[in-house]
PDB file of C-alpha atoms in Angstrom:
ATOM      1  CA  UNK A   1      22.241 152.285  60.832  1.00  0.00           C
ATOM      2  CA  UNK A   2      25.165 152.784  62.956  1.00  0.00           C
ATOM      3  CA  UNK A   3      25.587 150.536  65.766  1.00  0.00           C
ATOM      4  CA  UNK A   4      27.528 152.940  68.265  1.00  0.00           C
ATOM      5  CA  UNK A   5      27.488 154.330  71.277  1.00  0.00           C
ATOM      6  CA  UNK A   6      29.107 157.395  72.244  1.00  0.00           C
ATOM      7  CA  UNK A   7      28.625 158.668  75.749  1.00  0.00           C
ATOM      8  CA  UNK A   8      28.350 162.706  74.478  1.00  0.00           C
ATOM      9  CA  UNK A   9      32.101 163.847  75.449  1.00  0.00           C
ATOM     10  CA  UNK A  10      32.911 160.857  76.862  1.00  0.00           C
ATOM     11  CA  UNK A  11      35.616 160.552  74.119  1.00  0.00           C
ATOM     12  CA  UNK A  12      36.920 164.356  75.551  1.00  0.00           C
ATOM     13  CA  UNK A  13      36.720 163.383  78.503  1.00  0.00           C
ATOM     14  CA  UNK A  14      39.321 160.494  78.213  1.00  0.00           C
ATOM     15  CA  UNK A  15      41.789 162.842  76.612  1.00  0.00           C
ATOM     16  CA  UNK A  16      41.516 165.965  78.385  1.00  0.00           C
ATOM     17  CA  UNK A  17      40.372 164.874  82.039  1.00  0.00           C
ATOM     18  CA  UNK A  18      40.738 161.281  83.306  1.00  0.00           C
ATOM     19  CA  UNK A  19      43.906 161.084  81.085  1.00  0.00           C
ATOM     20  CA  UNK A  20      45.266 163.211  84.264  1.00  0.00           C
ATOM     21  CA  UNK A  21      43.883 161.194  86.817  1.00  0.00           C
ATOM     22  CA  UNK A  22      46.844 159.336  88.058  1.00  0.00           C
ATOM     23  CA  UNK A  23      48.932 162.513  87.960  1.00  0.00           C
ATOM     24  CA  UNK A  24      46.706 165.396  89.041  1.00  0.00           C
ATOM     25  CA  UNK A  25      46.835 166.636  92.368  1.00  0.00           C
ATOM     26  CA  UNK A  26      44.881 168.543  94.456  1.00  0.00           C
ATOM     27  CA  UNK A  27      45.767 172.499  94.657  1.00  0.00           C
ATOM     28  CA  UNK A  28      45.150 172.999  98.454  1.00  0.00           C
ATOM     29  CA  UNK A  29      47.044 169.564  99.015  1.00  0.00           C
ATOM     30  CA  UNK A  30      50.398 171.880  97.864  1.00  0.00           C
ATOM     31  CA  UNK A  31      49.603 175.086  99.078  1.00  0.00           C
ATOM     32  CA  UNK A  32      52.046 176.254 101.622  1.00  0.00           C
ATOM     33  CA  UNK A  33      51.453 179.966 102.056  1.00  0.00           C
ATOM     34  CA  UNK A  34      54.723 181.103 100.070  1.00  0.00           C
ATOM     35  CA  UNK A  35      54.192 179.425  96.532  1.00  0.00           C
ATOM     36  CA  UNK A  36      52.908 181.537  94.324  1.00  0.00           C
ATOM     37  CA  UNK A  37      54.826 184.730  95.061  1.00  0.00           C
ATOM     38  CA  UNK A  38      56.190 185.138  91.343  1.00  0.00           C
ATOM     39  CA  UNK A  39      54.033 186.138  88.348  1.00  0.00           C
ATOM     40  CA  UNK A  40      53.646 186.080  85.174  1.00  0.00           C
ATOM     41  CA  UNK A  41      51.480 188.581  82.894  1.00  0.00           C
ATOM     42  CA  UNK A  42      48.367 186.855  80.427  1.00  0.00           C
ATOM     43  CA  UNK A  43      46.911 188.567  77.702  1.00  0.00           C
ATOM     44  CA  UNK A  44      43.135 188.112  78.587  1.00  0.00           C
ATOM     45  CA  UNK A  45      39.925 189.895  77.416  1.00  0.00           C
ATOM     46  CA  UNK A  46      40.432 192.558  80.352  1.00  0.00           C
ATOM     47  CA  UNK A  47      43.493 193.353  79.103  1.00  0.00           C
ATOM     48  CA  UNK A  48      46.894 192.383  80.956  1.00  0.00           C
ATOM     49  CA  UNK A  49      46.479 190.614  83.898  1.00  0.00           C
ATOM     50  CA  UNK A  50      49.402 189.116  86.459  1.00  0.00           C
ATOM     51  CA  UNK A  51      48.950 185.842  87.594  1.00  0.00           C
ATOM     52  CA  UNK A  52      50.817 183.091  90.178  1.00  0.00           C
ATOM     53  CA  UNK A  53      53.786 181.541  88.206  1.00  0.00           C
ATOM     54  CA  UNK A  54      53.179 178.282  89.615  1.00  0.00           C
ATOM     55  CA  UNK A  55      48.818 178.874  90.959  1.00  0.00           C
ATOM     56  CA  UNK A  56      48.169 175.928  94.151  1.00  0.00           C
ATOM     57  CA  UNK A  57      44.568 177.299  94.742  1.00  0.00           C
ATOM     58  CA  UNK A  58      42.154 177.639  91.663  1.00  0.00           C
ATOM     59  CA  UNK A  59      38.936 178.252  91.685  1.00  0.00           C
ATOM     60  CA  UNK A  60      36.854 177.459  88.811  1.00  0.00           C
ATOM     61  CA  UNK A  61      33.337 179.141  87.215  1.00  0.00           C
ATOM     62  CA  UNK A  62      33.451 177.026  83.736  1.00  0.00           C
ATOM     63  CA  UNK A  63      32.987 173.775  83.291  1.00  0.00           C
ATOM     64  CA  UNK A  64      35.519 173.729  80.324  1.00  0.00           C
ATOM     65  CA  UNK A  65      38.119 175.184  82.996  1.00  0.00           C
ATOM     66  CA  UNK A  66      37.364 172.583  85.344  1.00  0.00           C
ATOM     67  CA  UNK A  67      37.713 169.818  82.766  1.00  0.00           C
ATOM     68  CA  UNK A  68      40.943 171.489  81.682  1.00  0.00           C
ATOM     69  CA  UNK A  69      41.945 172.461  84.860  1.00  0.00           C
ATOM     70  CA  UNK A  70      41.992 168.928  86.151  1.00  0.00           C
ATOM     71  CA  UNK A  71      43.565 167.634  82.819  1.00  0.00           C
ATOM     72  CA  UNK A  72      46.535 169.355  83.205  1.00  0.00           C
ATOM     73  CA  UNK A  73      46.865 168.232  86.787  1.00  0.00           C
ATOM     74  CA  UNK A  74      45.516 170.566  89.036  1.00  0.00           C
ATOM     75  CA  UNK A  75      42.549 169.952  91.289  1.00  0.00           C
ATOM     76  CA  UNK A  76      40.695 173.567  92.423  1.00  0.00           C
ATOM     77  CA  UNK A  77      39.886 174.007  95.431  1.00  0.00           C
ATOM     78  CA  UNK A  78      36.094 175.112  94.498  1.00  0.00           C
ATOM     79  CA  UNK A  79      34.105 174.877  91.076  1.00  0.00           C
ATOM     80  CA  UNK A  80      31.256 176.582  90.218  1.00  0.00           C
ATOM     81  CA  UNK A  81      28.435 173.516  89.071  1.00  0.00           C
ATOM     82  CA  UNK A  82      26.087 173.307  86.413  1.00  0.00           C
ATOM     83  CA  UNK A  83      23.464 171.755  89.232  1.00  0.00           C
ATOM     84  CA  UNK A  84      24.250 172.058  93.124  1.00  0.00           C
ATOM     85  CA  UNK A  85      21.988 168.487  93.634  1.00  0.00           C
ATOM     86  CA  UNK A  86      24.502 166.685  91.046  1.00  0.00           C
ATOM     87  CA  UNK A  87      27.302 168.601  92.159  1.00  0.00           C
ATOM     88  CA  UNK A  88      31.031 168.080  90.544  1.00  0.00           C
ATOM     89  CA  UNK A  89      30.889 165.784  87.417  1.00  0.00           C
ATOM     90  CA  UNK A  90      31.256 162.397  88.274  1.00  0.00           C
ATOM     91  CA  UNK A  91      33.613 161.681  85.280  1.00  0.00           C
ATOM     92  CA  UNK A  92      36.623 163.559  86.762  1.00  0.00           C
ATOM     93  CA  UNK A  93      37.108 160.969  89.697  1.00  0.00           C
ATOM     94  CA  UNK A  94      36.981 160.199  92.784  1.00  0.00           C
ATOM     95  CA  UNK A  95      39.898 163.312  93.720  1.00  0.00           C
ATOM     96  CA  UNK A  96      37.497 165.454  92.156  1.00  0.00           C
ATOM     97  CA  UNK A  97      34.856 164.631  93.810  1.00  0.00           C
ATOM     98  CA  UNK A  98      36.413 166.515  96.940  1.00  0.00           C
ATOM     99  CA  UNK A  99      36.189 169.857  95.086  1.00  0.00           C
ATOM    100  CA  UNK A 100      34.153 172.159  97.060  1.00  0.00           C
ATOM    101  CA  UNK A 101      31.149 173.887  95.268  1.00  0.00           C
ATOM    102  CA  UNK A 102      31.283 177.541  95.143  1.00  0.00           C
ATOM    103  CA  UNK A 103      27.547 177.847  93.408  1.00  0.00           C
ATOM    104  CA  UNK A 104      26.155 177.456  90.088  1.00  0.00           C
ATOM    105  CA  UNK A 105      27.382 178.328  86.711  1.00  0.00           C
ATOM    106  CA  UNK A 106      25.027 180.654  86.617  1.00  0.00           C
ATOM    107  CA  UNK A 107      24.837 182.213  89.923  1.00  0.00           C
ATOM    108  CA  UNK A 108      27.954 181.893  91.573  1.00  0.00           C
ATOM    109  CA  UNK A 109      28.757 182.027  95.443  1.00  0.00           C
ATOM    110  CA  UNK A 110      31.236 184.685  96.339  1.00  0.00           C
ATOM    111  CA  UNK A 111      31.374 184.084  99.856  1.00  0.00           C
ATOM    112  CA  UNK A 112      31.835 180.574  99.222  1.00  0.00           C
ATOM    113  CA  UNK A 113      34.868 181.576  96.645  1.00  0.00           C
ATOM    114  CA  UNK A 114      36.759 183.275  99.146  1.00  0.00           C
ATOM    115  CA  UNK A 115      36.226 181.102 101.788  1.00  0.00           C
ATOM    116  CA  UNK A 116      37.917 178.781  99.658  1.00  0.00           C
ATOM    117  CA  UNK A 117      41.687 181.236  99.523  1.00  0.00           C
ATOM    118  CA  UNK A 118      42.173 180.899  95.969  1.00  0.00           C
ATOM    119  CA  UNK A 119      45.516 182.322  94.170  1.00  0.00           C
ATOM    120  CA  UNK A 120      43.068 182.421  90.758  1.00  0.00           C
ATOM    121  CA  UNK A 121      40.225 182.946  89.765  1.00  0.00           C
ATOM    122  CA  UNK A 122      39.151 181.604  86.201  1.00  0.00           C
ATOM    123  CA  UNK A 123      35.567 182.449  84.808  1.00  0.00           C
ATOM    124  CA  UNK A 124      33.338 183.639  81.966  1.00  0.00           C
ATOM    125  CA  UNK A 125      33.616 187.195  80.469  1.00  0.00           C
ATOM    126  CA  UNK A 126      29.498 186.576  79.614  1.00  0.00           C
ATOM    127  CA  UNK A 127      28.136 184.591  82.274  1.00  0.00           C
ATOM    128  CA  UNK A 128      30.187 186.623  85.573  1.00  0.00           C
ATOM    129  CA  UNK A 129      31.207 189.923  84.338  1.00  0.00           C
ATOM    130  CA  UNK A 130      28.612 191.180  86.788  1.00  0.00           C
ATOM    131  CA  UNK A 131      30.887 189.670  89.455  1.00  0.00           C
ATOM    132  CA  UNK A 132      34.632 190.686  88.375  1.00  0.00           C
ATOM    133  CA  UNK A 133      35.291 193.467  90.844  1.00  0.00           C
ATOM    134  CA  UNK A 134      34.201 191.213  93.811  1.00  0.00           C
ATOM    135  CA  UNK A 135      36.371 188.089  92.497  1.00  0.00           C
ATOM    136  CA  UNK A 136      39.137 190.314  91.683  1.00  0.00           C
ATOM    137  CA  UNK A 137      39.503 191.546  95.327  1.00  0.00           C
ATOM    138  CA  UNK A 138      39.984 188.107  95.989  1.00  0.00           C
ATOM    139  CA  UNK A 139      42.423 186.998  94.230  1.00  0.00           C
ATOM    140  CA  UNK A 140      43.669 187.544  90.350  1.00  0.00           C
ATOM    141  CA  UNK A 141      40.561 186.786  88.113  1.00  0.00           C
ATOM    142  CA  UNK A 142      40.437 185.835  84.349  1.00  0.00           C
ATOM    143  CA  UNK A 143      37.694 185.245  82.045  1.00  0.00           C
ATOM    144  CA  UNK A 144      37.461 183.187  78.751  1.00  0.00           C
ATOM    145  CA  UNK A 145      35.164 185.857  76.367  1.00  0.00           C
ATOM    146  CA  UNK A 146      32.529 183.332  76.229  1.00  0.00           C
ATOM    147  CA  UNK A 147      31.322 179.810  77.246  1.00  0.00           C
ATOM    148  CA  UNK A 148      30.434 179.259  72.997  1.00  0.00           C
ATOM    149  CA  UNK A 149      34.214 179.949  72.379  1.00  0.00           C
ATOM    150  CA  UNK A 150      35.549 177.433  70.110  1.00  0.00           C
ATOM    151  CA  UNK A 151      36.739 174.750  73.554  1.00  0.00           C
ATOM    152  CA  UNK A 152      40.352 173.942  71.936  1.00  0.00           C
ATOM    153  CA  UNK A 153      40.787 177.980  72.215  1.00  0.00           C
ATOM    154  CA  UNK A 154      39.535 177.432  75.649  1.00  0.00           C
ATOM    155  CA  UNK A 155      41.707 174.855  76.449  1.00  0.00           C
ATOM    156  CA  UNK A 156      45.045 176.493  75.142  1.00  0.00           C
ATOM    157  CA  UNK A 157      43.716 179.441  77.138  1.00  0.00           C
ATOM    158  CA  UNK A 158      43.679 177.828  80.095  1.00  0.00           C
ATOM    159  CA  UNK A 159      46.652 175.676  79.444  1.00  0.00           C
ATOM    160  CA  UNK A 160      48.447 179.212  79.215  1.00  0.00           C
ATOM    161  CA  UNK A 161      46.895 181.054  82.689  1.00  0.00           C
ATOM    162  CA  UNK A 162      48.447 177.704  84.424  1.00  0.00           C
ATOM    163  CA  UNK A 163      51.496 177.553  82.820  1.00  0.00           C
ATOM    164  CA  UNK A 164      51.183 174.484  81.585  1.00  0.00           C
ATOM    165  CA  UNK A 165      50.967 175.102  77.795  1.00  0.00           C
ATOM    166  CA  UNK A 166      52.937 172.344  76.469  1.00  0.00           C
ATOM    167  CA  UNK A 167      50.502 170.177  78.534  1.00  0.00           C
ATOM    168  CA  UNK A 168      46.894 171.349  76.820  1.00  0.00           C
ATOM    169  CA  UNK A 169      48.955 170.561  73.504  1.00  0.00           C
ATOM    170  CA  UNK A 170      49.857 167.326  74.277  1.00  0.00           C
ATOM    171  CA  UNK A 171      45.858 166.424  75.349  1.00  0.00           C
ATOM    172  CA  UNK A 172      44.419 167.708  72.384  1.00  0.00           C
ATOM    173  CA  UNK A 173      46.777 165.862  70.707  1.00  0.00           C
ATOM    174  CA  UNK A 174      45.505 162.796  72.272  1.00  0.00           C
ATOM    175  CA  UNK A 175      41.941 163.530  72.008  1.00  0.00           C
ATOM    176  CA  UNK A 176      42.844 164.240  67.823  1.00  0.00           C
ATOM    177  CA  UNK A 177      44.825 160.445  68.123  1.00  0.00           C
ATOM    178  CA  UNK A 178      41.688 158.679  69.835  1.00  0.00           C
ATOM    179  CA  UNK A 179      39.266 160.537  67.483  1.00  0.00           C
ATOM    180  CA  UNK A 180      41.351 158.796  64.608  1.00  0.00           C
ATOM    181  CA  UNK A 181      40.868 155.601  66.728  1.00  0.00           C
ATOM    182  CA  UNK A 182      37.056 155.503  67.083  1.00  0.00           C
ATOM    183  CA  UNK A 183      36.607 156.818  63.432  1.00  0.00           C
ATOM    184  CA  UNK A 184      38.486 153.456  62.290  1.00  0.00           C
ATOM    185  CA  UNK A 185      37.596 151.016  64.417  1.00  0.00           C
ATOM    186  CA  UNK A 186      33.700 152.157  63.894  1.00  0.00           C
ATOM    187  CA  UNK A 187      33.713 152.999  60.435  1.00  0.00           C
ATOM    188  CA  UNK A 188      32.223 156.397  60.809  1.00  0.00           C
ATOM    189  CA  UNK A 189      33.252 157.914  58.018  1.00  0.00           C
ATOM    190  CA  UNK A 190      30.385 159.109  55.621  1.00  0.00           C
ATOM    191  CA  UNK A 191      27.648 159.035  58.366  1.00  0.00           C
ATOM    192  CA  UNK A 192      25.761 161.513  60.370  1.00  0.00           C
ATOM    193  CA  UNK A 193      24.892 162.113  64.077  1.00  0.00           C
ATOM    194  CA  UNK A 194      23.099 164.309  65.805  1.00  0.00           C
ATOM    195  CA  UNK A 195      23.037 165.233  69.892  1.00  0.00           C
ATOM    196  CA  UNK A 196      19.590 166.188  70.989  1.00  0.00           C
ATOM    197  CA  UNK A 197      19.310 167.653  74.583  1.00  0.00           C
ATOM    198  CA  UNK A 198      15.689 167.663  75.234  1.00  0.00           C
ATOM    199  CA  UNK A 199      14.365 170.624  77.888  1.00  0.00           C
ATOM    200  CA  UNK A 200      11.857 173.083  78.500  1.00  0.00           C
ATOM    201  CA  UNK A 201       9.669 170.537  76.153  1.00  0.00           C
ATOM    202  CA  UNK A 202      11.597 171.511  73.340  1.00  0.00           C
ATOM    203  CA  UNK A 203      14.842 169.883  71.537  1.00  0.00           C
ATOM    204  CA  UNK A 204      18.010 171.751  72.046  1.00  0.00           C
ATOM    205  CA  UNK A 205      20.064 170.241  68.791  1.00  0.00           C
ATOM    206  CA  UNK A 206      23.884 170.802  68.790  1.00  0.00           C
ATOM    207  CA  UNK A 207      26.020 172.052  65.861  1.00  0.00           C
ATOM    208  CA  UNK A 208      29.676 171.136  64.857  1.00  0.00           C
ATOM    209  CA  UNK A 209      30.545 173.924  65.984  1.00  0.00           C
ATOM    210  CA  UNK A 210      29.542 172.892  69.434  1.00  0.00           C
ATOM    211  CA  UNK A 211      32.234 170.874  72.639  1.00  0.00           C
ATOM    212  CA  UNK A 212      29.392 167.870  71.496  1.00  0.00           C
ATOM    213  CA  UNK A 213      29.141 168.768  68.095  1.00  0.00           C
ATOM    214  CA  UNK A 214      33.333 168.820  67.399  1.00  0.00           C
ATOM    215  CA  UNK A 215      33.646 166.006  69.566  1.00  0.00           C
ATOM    216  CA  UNK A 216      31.368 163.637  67.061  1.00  0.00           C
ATOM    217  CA  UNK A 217      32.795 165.329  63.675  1.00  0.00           C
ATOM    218  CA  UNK A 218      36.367 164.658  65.409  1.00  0.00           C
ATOM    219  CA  UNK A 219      35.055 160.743  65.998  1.00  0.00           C
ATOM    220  CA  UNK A 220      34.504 160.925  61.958  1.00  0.00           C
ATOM    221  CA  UNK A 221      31.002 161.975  61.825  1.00  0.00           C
ATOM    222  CA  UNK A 222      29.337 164.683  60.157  1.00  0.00           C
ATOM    223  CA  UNK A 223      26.363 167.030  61.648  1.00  0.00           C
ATOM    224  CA  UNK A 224      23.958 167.186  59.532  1.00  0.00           C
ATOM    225  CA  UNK A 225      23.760 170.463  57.649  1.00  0.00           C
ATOM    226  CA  UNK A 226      21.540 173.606  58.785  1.00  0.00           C
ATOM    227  CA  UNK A 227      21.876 177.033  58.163  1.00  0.00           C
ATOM    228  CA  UNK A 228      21.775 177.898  61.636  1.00  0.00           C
ATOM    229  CA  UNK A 229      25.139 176.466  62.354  1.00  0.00           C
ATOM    230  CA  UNK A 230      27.007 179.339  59.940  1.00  0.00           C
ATOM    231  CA  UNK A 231      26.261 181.647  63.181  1.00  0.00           C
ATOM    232  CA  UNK A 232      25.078 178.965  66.452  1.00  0.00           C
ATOM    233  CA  UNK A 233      25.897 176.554  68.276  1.00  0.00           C
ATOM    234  CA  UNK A 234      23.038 175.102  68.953  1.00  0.00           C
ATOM    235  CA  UNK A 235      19.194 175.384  67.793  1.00  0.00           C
ATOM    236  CA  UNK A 236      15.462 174.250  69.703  1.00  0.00           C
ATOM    237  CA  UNK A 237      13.196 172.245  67.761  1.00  0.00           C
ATOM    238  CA  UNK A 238       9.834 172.163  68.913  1.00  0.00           C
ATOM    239  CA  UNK A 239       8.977 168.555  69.563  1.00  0.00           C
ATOM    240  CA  UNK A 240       6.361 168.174  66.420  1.00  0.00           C
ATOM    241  CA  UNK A 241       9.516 169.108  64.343  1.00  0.00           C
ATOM    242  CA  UNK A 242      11.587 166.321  66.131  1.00  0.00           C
ATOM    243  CA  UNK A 243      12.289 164.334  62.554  1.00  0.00           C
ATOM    244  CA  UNK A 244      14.094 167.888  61.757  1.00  0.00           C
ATOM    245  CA  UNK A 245      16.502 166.193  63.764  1.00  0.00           C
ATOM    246  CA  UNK A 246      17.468 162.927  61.201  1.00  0.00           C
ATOM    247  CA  UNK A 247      21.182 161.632  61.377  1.00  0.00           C
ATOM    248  CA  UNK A 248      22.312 157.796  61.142  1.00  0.00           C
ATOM    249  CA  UNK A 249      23.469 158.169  65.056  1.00  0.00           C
ATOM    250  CA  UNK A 250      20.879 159.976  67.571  1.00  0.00           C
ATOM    251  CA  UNK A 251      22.565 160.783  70.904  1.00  0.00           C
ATOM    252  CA  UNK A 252      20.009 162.474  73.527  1.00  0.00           C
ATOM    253  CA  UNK A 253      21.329 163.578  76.892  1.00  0.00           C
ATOM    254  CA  UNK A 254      19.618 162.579  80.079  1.00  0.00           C
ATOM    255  CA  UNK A 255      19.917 162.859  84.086  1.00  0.00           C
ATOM    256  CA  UNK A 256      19.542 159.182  83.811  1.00  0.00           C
ATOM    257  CA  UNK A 257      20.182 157.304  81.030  1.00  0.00           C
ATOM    258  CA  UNK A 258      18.677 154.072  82.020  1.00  0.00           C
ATOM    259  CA  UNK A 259      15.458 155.223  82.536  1.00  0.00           C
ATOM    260  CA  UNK A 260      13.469 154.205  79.769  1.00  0.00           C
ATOM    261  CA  UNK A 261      11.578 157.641  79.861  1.00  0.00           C
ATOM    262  CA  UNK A 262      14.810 159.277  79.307  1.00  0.00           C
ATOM    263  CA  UNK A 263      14.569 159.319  75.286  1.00  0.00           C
ATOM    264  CA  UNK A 264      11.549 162.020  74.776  1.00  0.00           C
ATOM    265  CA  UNK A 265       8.557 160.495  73.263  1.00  0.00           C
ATOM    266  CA  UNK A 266       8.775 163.074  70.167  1.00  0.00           C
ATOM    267  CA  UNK A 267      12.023 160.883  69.600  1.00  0.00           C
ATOM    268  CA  UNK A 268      10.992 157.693  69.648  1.00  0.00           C
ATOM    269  CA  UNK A 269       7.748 158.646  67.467  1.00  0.00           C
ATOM    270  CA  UNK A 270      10.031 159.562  64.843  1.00  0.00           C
ATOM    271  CA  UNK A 271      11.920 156.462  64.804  1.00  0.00           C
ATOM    272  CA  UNK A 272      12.417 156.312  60.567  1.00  0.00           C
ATOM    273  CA  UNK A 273      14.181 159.616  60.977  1.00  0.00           C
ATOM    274  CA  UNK A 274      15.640 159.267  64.206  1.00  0.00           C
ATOM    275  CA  UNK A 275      16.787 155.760  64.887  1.00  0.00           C
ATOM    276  CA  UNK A 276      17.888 153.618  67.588  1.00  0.00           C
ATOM    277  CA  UNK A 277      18.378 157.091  69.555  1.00  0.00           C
ATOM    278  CA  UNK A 278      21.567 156.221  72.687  1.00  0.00           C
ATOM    279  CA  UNK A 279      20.708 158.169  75.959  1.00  0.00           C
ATOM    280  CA  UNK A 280      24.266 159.651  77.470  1.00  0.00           C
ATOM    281  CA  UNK A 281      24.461 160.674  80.563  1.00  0.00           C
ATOM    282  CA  UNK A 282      23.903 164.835  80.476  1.00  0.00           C
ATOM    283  CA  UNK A 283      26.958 165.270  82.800  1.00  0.00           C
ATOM    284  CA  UNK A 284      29.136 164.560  79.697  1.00  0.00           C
TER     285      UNK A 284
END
């Protein structure tokens, strides 16, 4: 049995978001009303698109471009959130904590965006296509093709938009170094684990291909094999299939980790296949 805990993408995190904390600062903190003047032209699944040289106001409508966004140093001025109630991820800081919300993910606040002045726009060709003409009016607006994009892509992608390419290389290449780390000092090599999100009553399980997934094969695990990861990210189990789920290291995500309730019952049933499951916090 493995005898770790890994909070989700708490390992990411560390290399691609607080690893900026001390440096980032906060976009509207530098705007002065002049910046920004000069472009440069990105390559993005619209086709060309100019943006700022140097962008002071970002708005973001991914959380992998929030993550990223604060990684490299910048702090938007307004984020799309997964939940309104929990608002902007608590693992980005304090400074982030000041980022206005602009709406969900999902659903998206566009008087709220421009309220908020930004000089860019960064979103989701999937998830906010329906709302490209209205962002673009507001300022210049580009979209990743799709939140299931491989997240390194996403991350370069985003490293590029800001201008700050050299930067996303140099956090991945500390996230690779602390994977290496954690896979050494824990001995992972050779063992499996497995990220269960439980919702809806089912079990949403998470593939290497996955931001969880990678993160937990980059730590020196392996996911354990299933056909649907040749062409998913992630599959539901209903809860009577729970011991489909069977890996050395069970991490389930939960809105509160220390509630004992947190770990679904369909998990801890199934404890020969699914042992000493870790709740993570589902902000991760």
């Amino acid at each position: 049995m493995v005898q770790f805990k890994l909070g989700l993408t708490a390992l990411a995190i560390t290399a691609l978001a607080v690893a900026a904390g001390a440096t980032a600062c906060s976009s509207a903190d530098t705007a002065d009303g002049s910046a920004g003047e000069a472009t440069r032209t990105v390559e993005t699944v619209r086709g060309s698109i100019d943006v700022p040289d140097n962008p002071l106001r970002v708005v973001t409508l991914e959380p992998v471009e929030l993550d990223t966004t604060v990684a490299l140093g910048i702090v938007p001025v307004g984020t799309a959130v997964l939940s309104e109630t929990a608002g902007v991820p608590a693992y980005l800081g304090t400074e982030a904590a000041g980022i206005a919300t602009v709406g969900t993910v999902a659903e998206p606040t566009i008087e709220d965006i421009a309220a908020a002045q930004p000089d860019l726009i960064l979103g989701t060709e999937t998830r906010h296509a329906q709302y490209y003409d209205q962002l673009s009016a507001i300022a210049p607006t580009v979209f990743i093709a799709s939140q299931s994009d491989p997240w390194r892509d996403s991350v370069r992608f985003v490293g590029r938009v800001l201008g700050k390419e050299a930067k996303a290389e140099e956090l991945l290449t500390a996230y690779d170094d602390r994977c290496a780390e954690i896979a050494e000092k824990h001995d992972t090599a050779g063992k499996t684990a497995q990220l269960i999100r439980p919702r809806s009553g089912e079990l949403t399980l998470y593939g290497p291909s996955s931001f969880a997934g990678s993160t937990l094969e980059c730590a020196g695990f392996t996911t354990p094999p299933r056909p649907e990861w040749a062409d998913e990210i992630s599959v539901d189990l209903s809860p009577e299939l729970a011991a489909q789920a069977a890996a050395d290291l069970i991490v389930v995500t939960a809105d509160n980790p220390s509630d004992p309730a947190a770990i679904p019952a369909s998990i801890t049933a199934n404890a020969a296949a699914l042992p000493n499951p870790h709740a993570v916090d589902l902000s991760y």
